[in-house]
C-alpha positions as CSV (number, residue, x, y, z in Angstrom):
1,M,7.9,27.8,18.7
2,M,9.5,30.3,16.8
3,K,12.3,30.5,19.3
4,F,13.5,26.9,18.5
5,M,13.5,27.9,14.7
6,F,15.7,30.8,15.4
7,M,17.9,28.9,17.3
8,L,18.3,26.4,14.4
9,L,18.9,29.4,12.3
10,F,21.7,30.7,14.5
11,I,23.6,27.3,14.8
12,I,23.9,27.6,10.9
13,P,27.1,29.9,10.8
14,L,28.6,27.5,13.5
15,C,28.8,24.7,10.7
16,F,31.0,26.7,8.5
17,L,33.6,27.4,11.3
18,Q,36.7,25.1,12.1
19,N,36.4,22.4,14.7
20,M,32.5,23.2,15.4
21,F,31.7,19.4,15.0
22,W,30.8,18.6,18.5
23,L,29.6,22.0,19.4
24,V,26.9,21.5,16.9
25,Y,26.0,18.5,18.4
26,L,26.1,19.9,22.0
27,F,23.8,22.8,20.7
28,L,21.2,20.4,19.4
29,M,21.2,18.5,22.8
30,L,20.6,21.8,24.5
31,M,17.7,22.4,22.2
32,M,16.2,19.1,22.9
33,F,16.3,19.7,26.7
34,M,15.0,23.0,26.2
35,F,12.1,21.6,24.2
36,M,11.3,18.7,26.4
37,N,10.8,21.4,29.2
38,L,7.7,23.3,27.2
39,S,4.6,22.9,29.1
40,I,2.1,20.8,26.8
41,N,-1.5,21.2,26.7
42,I,-2.8,17.9,26.3
43,M,-6.1,18.7,24.3
44,N,-5.2,21.2,21.9
45,F,-2.6,23.2,20.0
46,C,-0.4,25.3,22.3
47,N,3.0,27.5,22.6
48,L,1.5,29.3,19.5
49,S,3.6,31.7,17.7
50,Y,2.8,33.0,14.1
51,M,1.6,30.0,12.3
52,L,3.7,27.6,14.3
53,G,2.0,25.6,17.1
54,C,2.4,22.1,19.1
55,D,0.0,19.5,20.1
56,M,0.9,16.0,21.4
57,I,1.7,14.4,18.2
58,S,4.1,17.1,17.1
59,Y,5.7,17.4,20.4
60,G,6.9,13.7,20.5
61,L,7.9,13.8,16.8
62,I,9.9,17.1,17.1
63,I,11.7,15.6,20.3
64,L,12.6,12.4,18.2
65,S,13.8,14.5,15.2
66,I,16.2,16.6,17.4
67,W,17.3,13.7,19.5
68,I,18.1,11.8,16.1
69,S,19.7,14.7,14.6
70,A,22.1,14.9,17.2
71,L,23.0,11.2,17.4
72,M,23.7,11.6,13.3
73,I,26.4,14.0,14.0
74,M,27.8,11.7,16.8
75,S,27.5,8.4,14.7
76,S,29.5,10.3,11.7
77,Q,32.7,10.6,13.3
78,S,34.3,8.9,10.2
79,L,33.6,12.0,8.2
80,L,35.4,14.1,11.0
81,K,38.4,11.9,10.4
82,M,38.6,12.2,6.9
83,K,37.7,15.8,6.8
84,F,35.1,14.8,3.9
85,Y,33.2,18.1,3.1
86,L,32.5,18.2,7.0
87,N,30.9,21.9,7.0
88,F,28.5,21.3,4.3
89,F,27.7,17.9,6.2
90,L,26.8,19.6,9.3
91,F,24.9,22.4,7.5
92,N,22.9,19.7,5.7
93,I,22.0,18.2,9.0
94,I,20.8,21.6,10.5
95,M,18.9,22.5,7.3
96,L,17.0,19.0,7.4
97,M,16.3,19.5,11.3
98,L,14.9,22.8,10.4
99,M,12.7,21.3,7.6
100,L,11.5,18.7,10.0
101,F,10.9,21.1,12.9
102,L,8.8,23.2,10.8
103,T,6.9,20.2,9.1
104,F,5.7,19.0,12.6
105,S,5.0,22.4,14.0
106,V,3.1,24.3,11.2
107,M,-0.7,24.4,11.7
108,N,-1.5,25.4,7.9
109,M,-1.8,22.3,5.7
110,F,-0.3,24.3,2.6
111,M,2.9,25.1,4.7
112,F,2.8,21.6,5.9
113,Y,3.1,20.4,2.3
114,L,5.9,22.8,1.6
115,F,8.3,21.7,4.4
116,F,7.1,18.1,3.7
117,E,8.6,18.3,0.2
118,G,11.5,20.6,1.5
119,S,12.8,17.8,3.8
120,L,13.3,15.6,0.7
121,I,16.2,18.0,-0.6
122,P,18.7,17.7,2.3
123,T,18.0,13.8,2.3
124,L,18.7,13.7,-1.4
125,L,22.0,15.5,-0.8
126,L,23.0,13.3,2.2
127,I,22.3,10.1,0.1
128,M,24.2,11.3,-3.0
129,G,26.9,13.2,-1.5
130,W,27.9,11.0,1.2
131,G,26.6,7.6,0.1
132,Y,28.9,4.5,-0.5
133,Q,28.3,2.9,-3.9
134,P,27.7,4.6,-7.4
135,E,24.1,3.2,-7.3
136,R,23.2,6.0,-4.9
137,I,22.3,8.2,-7.9
138,Q,19.8,5.8,-9.0
139,A,18.3,5.6,-5.3
140,G,18.3,9.1,-5.0
141,M,16.4,9.3,-8.2
142,Y,14.0,6.6,-7.0
143,L,13.3,8.5,-3.7
144,L,12.8,11.8,-5.5
145,F,10.2,10.8,-8.1
146,Y,8.4,8.4,-6.0
147,T,7.8,11.0,-3.7
148,L,7.2,13.9,-6.1
149,F,4.9,12.0,-8.2
150,A,2.6,11.0,-5.3
151,S,2.8,14.4,-3.8
152,L,1.3,16.6,-6.4
153,P,-2.1,15.0,-5.8
154,L,-1.9,16.2,-2.3
155,L,-1.3,19.9,-3.4
156,L,-4.5,19.7,-5.4
157,G,-6.3,18.1,-2.7
158,I,-5.3,20.9,-0.2
159,F,-6.4,23.6,-2.6
160,Y,-9.8,21.8,-3.1
161,I,-10.3,22.0,0.7
162,Y,-9.2,25.5,0.9
163,I,-11.9,26.3,-1.9
164,N,-14.6,24.6,0.3
165,N,-13.3,25.6,3.8
166,Y,-11.7,29.1,3.3
167,S,-9.1,27.8,5.6
168,M,-6.2,25.3,5.6
169,M,-5.5,25.3,9.4
170,M,-5.3,21.8,10.7
171,Y,-7.4,22.7,13.9
172,F,-10.2,23.2,11.9
173,F,-10.4,19.9,9.9
174,K,-12.3,18.4,12.8
175,F,-15.6,20.1,11.5
176,N,-15.5,19.0,8.1
177,S,-15.9,15.4,6.7
178,Y,-15.6,14.9,2.9
179,E,-16.9,11.9,0.9
180,C,-15.3,12.1,-2.5
181,I,-12.9,9.1,-3.5
182,Y,-10.6,11.2,-5.7
183,L,-10.0,13.5,-2.7
184,Y,-9.4,10.5,-0.4
185,V,-6.8,9.2,-2.9
186,A,-5.1,12.5,-3.5
187,M,-4.9,13.4,0.0
188,I,-3.3,9.9,1.3
189,L,-1.3,8.9,-1.4
190,A,1.8,11.0,-0.7
191,F,1.9,9.8,2.8
192,L,1.5,6.0,1.7
193,V,4.6,6.5,-0.3
194,K,6.5,8.0,2.4
195,M,5.6,5.4,5.0
196,P,6.2,3.6,2.8
197,M,3.2,1.0,2.2
198,Y,3.7,-2.3,0.3
199,F,3.6,-1.8,-3.3
200,L,4.8,1.8,-2.9
201,H,7.8,0.8,-0.9
202,L,10.6,0.1,-3.6
203,W,12.4,3.6,-3.1
204,L,13.1,2.6,0.7
205,P,15.5,-0.3,0.5
206,K,17.6,1.2,-2.3
207,A,17.9,4.7,-0.4
208,H,18.7,2.8,3.0
209,V,21.5,0.6,1.4
210,E,23.1,3.5,-0.6
211,A,22.8,6.2,2.3
212,P,25.4,6.9,4.6
213,I,24.9,6.2,8.3
214,S,23.3,9.3,8.9
215,G,21.3,9.1,6.0
216,S,19.8,5.7,7.1
217,M,19.1,7.0,10.7
218,I,17.2,10.2,9.6
219,L,15.4,8.1,6.9
220,A,14.3,5.2,9.3
221,A,13.9,7.5,12.3
222,V,12.0,10.5,11.0
223,M,11.3,10.6,7.3
224,L,9.0,7.6,7.3
225,K,7.3,9.3,10.4
226,L,6.4,12.3,8.1
227,G,3.9,9.9,6.3
228,G,2.3,8.7,9.6
229,Y,2.0,12.1,11.0
230,G,0.5,13.4,7.8
231,L,-2.0,10.4,7.8
232,L,-3.1,11.2,11.5
233,R,-3.6,14.8,10.7
234,V,-5.8,14.2,7.4
235,M,-7.9,11.1,8.2
236,M,-10.0,13.6,10.4
237,I,-11.4,15.0,7.4
238,L,-11.5,11.6,5.7
239,Q,-14.1,10.1,7.9
240,K,-17.0,9.3,5.7
241,I,-15.2,7.9,2.9
242,G,-12.8,6.3,5.2
243,L,-15.3,4.0,6.6
244,K,-16.2,2.6,3.0
245,M,-12.4,2.5,1.8
246,N,-10.0,1.9,4.4
247,Y,-10.5,-1.7,4.5
248,I,-8.5,-1.9,1.4
249,M,-5.3,-0.1,2.9
250,V,-5.5,-2.2,6.1
251,V,-5.6,-5.4,4.0
252,I,-2.8,-4.3,1.6
253,S,-0.4,-3.1,4.4
254,L,-1.0,-6.6,6.7
255,I,-0.6,-9.1,3.9
256,G,2.5,-6.8,2.4
257,G,3.7,-6.7,6.0
258,L,3.6,-10.4,6.3
259,Y,5.3,-10.9,2.7
260,I,8.1,-8.5,3.5
261,S,8.7,-10.3,6.7
262,L,9.3,-13.3,4.9
263,K,11.5,-11.4,2.3
264,C,13.6,-10.1,5.5
265,F,14.9,-13.8,5.7
266,C,16.3,-13.7,2.2
267,Q,18.6,-10.6,2.8
268,I,22.1,-10.9,2.8
269,D,23.0,-7.1,3.5
270,M,22.4,-6.4,7.1
271,K,21.0,-2.9,6.0
272,S,18.7,-4.2,3.5
273,L,17.4,-6.6,6.3
274,I,16.9,-3.8,8.6
275,A,15.2,-1.7,5.9
276,Y,12.8,-4.2,4.9
277,S,11.9,-4.8,8.7
278,S,11.0,-1.0,8.5
279,V,8.2,-1.7,5.8
280,A,6.7,-4.6,7.9
281,H,6.4,-2.3,10.9
282,M,5.1,0.5,9.0
283,G,2.4,-1.9,7.3
284,M,1.1,-2.3,11.1
285,V,1.1,1.5,11.9
286,I,-0.9,2.1,8.5
287,G,-3.4,-0.7,9.4
288,G,-3.8,0.8,12.9
289,I,-4.4,4.6,11.6
290,M,-6.8,3.1,8.9
291,T,-9.0,1.2,11.4
292,M,-9.8,5.0,12.7
293,N,-10.2,4.2,16.2
294,Y,-8.9,5.3,19.6
295,W,-6.5,2.1,20.1
296,G,-5.2,2.5,16.3
297,Y,-4.2,6.1,16.6
298,L,-2.9,5.7,20.1
299,G,-0.8,2.5,18.9
300,S,0.6,4.0,15.7
301,Y,1.8,6.9,17.4
302,I,3.9,5.0,19.9
303,M,5.0,2.5,17.4
304,M,6.2,5.5,15.3
305,I,8.3,6.7,18.2
306,G,9.5,3.3,19.2
307,H,10.3,2.3,15.6
308,G,12.4,5.6,15.1
309,L,14.7,4.9,17.9
310,C,15.0,1.2,17.5
311,S,15.6,1.2,13.8
312,S,18.0,3.9,14.1
313,G,20.1,2.2,16.8
314,M,20.0,-0.8,14.4
315,F,21.6,1.1,11.5
316,C,24.3,2.4,13.9
317,L,24.9,-1.2,14.8
318,S,25.3,-2.5,11.1
319,N,27.5,0.9,10.5
320,I,29.8,0.1,13.4
321,N,30.4,-3.5,11.9
322,Y,30.8,-2.0,8.5
323,E,33.7,0.3,9.9
324,R,35.4,-2.8,11.2
325,L,35.0,-5.1,8.2
326,G,34.6,-3.1,5.2
327,S,31.3,-5.0,4.3
328,R,27.7,-5.5,5.5
329,S,27.3,-8.8,3.8
330,L,25.9,-11.5,6.5
331,F,28.7,-13.9,4.9
332,I,31.3,-11.7,6.2
333,N,29.9,-10.4,9.3
334,K,30.2,-13.7,11.4
335,G,31.3,-14.6,14.7
336,L,31.4,-10.9,15.9
337,M,30.9,-12.0,19.6
338,N,34.5,-13.2,19.5
339,F,35.8,-9.8,18.7
340,M,33.3,-7.4,20.2
341,P,31.6,-9.1,23.1
342,S,30.0,-5.9,24.6
343,M,28.8,-5.0,21.2
344,S,26.8,-8.4,21.1
345,M,24.9,-7.0,24.2
346,W,23.8,-4.0,22.4
347,W,22.9,-6.0,19.0
348,F,20.7,-8.2,21.5
349,L,19.2,-5.2,23.3
350,L,18.2,-3.5,20.2
351,L,17.1,-6.6,18.1
352,S,15.0,-7.7,21.4
353,S,13.1,-4.2,21.2
354,N,12.7,-4.7,17.4
355,M,10.8,-7.9,17.9
356,A,8.5,-5.9,20.6
357,A,9.8,-7.5,23.8
358,P,9.1,-5.6,27.0
359,P,9.7,-3.1,28.3
360,S,10.1,-1.3,24.6
361,L,7.9,1.3,23.4
362,N,7.6,-1.2,20.4
363,L,5.7,-3.7,22.6
364,M,3.2,-1.0,23.8
365,G,2.5,0.1,20.4
366,E,2.0,-3.4,19.0
367,I,-0.5,-4.4,21.7
368,S,-2.5,-1.3,21.0
369,L,-2.2,-2.1,17.2
370,I,-3.3,-5.7,17.7
371,N,-6.0,-4.4,19.9
372,S,-7.2,-1.7,17.3
373,M,-7.0,-4.1,14.2
374,M,-8.8,-7.1,16.3
375,S,-11.5,-5.0,17.2
376,W,-11.9,-3.8,13.9
377,S,-12.0,-7.5,12.2
378,W,-11.2,-10.7,13.9
379,I,-9.8,-11.9,10.5
380,T,-6.8,-9.7,10.9
381,M,-5.7,-12.1,13.5
382,F,-3.9,-14.5,11.2
383,M,-1.9,-11.7,9.5
384,L,-1.0,-10.2,12.9
385,M,0.1,-13.4,14.4
386,G,2.4,-14.0,11.2
387,L,3.7,-10.5,11.5
388,S,4.6,-10.8,15.3
389,F,6.0,-14.3,14.8
390,F,8.2,-13.4,12.0
391,S,9.4,-10.1,13.3
392,A,10.8,-12.3,16.2
393,G,12.1,-14.6,13.5
394,Y,14.2,-12.2,11.3
395,S,15.4,-10.4,14.4
396,L,16.9,-13.8,15.8
397,Y,18.1,-14.7,12.3
398,L,20.0,-11.3,12.1
399,Y,21.6,-11.7,15.6
400,S,22.5,-15.5,15.6
401,Y,23.8,-14.9,11.8
402,T,26.0,-11.9,12.9
403,Q,27.2,-12.9,16.4
404,H,27.9,-16.9,16.1
405,G,29.9,-18.8,13.7
406,G,33.4,-18.7,12.6
407,Y,34.9,-15.3,12.1
408,S,36.0,-13.9,8.7
409,L,39.8,-14.1,8.3
410,G,39.5,-10.6,6.5
411,L,39.0,-8.6,9.9
412,Y,41.3,-5.9,10.1
413,S,40.4,-3.6,13.1
414,F,40.4,-5.5,16.4
415,F,39.3,-3.1,19.0
416,S,35.9,-3.9,20.7
417,G,34.3,-0.2,20.2
418,V,35.0,3.1,21.3
419,S,32.9,4.9,24.0
420,R,31.3,7.1,21.4
421,E,29.8,4.1,19.8
422,Y,28.4,2.9,23.2
423,L,27.3,6.2,24.0
424,T,25.2,6.4,20.8
425,L,23.6,2.9,21.4
426,M,22.7,3.8,24.9
427,L,21.1,7.0,23.8
428,H,19.1,5.0,21.3
429,W,18.1,2.1,23.9
430,L,17.5,4.0,27.0
431,P,14.6,6.6,25.9
432,L,13.1,3.5,23.8
433,N,12.7,1.5,27.1
434,L,12.2,4.1,29.8
435,L,9.8,6.1,28.0
436,V,7.1,3.2,28.8
437,L,7.1,4.6,32.4
438,K,5.5,7.8,30.8
439,I,3.0,6.1,28.4
440,D,0.0,7.5,30.3
441,Y,0.5,11.1,28.7
442,V,-0.1,9.5,25.3
443,M,-2.9,7.5,26.6
444,I,-4.8,10.4,28.2
445,W,-4.3,12.5,25.0
446,F,-5.8,10.0,22.8
């Protein structure tokens, strides 16, 4: 694992040379394929080096991080055209990638906390430095203070575990189980804010709408998954208290997800709609993890990977429209089928994956999550029915609103799309729909 960390460190000088934009992208892709060829032990941590290690959860999420980081560079070509602080932008992405890589691969809980918080800084710089409107400062503050406020209890919780266990290694978590309500709240609050759970989600739509395309992609694809990853790790030691308290989280997540799905129908900004749909999907993931059963863990993991690829692809699409029309408003983005018929196909493919149509990973994840929550309590059926139905609803709403109807007279760029954009979208969609063929690896692991 250490070799990948050094590879990232050695990419940093490249960021400051002239005309290295695509070389950094190619190095990330190379790293991705090298990482894919690691041999993974399905049961335990493997590839150990110093404090780094990798098991099945880390493996999937690290691959997702590298993949999305490369695609972020690919979709930010407008910065290359304008030469807008390009070197610093690449440096920022590599630092973010480094933080994410370390967050997912460290086995010490305190180091995890450190990098979990550290990944906030490059994201904040992305939003504040390359965002669009002046409100990005407020969005950045929201992101920072929500996360920091919720993270202090986590730090205290980690110290408490260390005092009791004399170890902070995640591997040893399975030998302990605590029954302290304060510890329970302290350990999961930071992750629920990061996910984000309903009631703690106010930073997310703001951050998404103000972020540049690369910021939105990494936020949707990987930053939300940090919360899910943390929950998957810490629920091991919270089993006893979890059996008593988790029902509160499941109820809030499901009812909140249902409400947010309805809220998606009120959105007039494309990015805002996609951001709110993320909150609804993550509500299901939290519900699945909190049931603490086999299907729940399995479904939440698959859903996190699937949602990461799908959501990131949809943000790419909204940005492609934004670059053509200069607006993300649904009132202006109309009748795009007349101008970009082939782009309509990508809208259709990614939105169909978003509503969990086969053969996407989202479908597999949603089936597992429904299995998990229905076996936990049949009452969840009503919320899950609503969630699935409305997720199809707002996806169709977004598709029909943008692609059909009379087009705006304000259109000022009439070409259908460049090969770079189609390639970016294909690299989101292919893994999302082909990984289903290898779903048995995840099943065996869980």
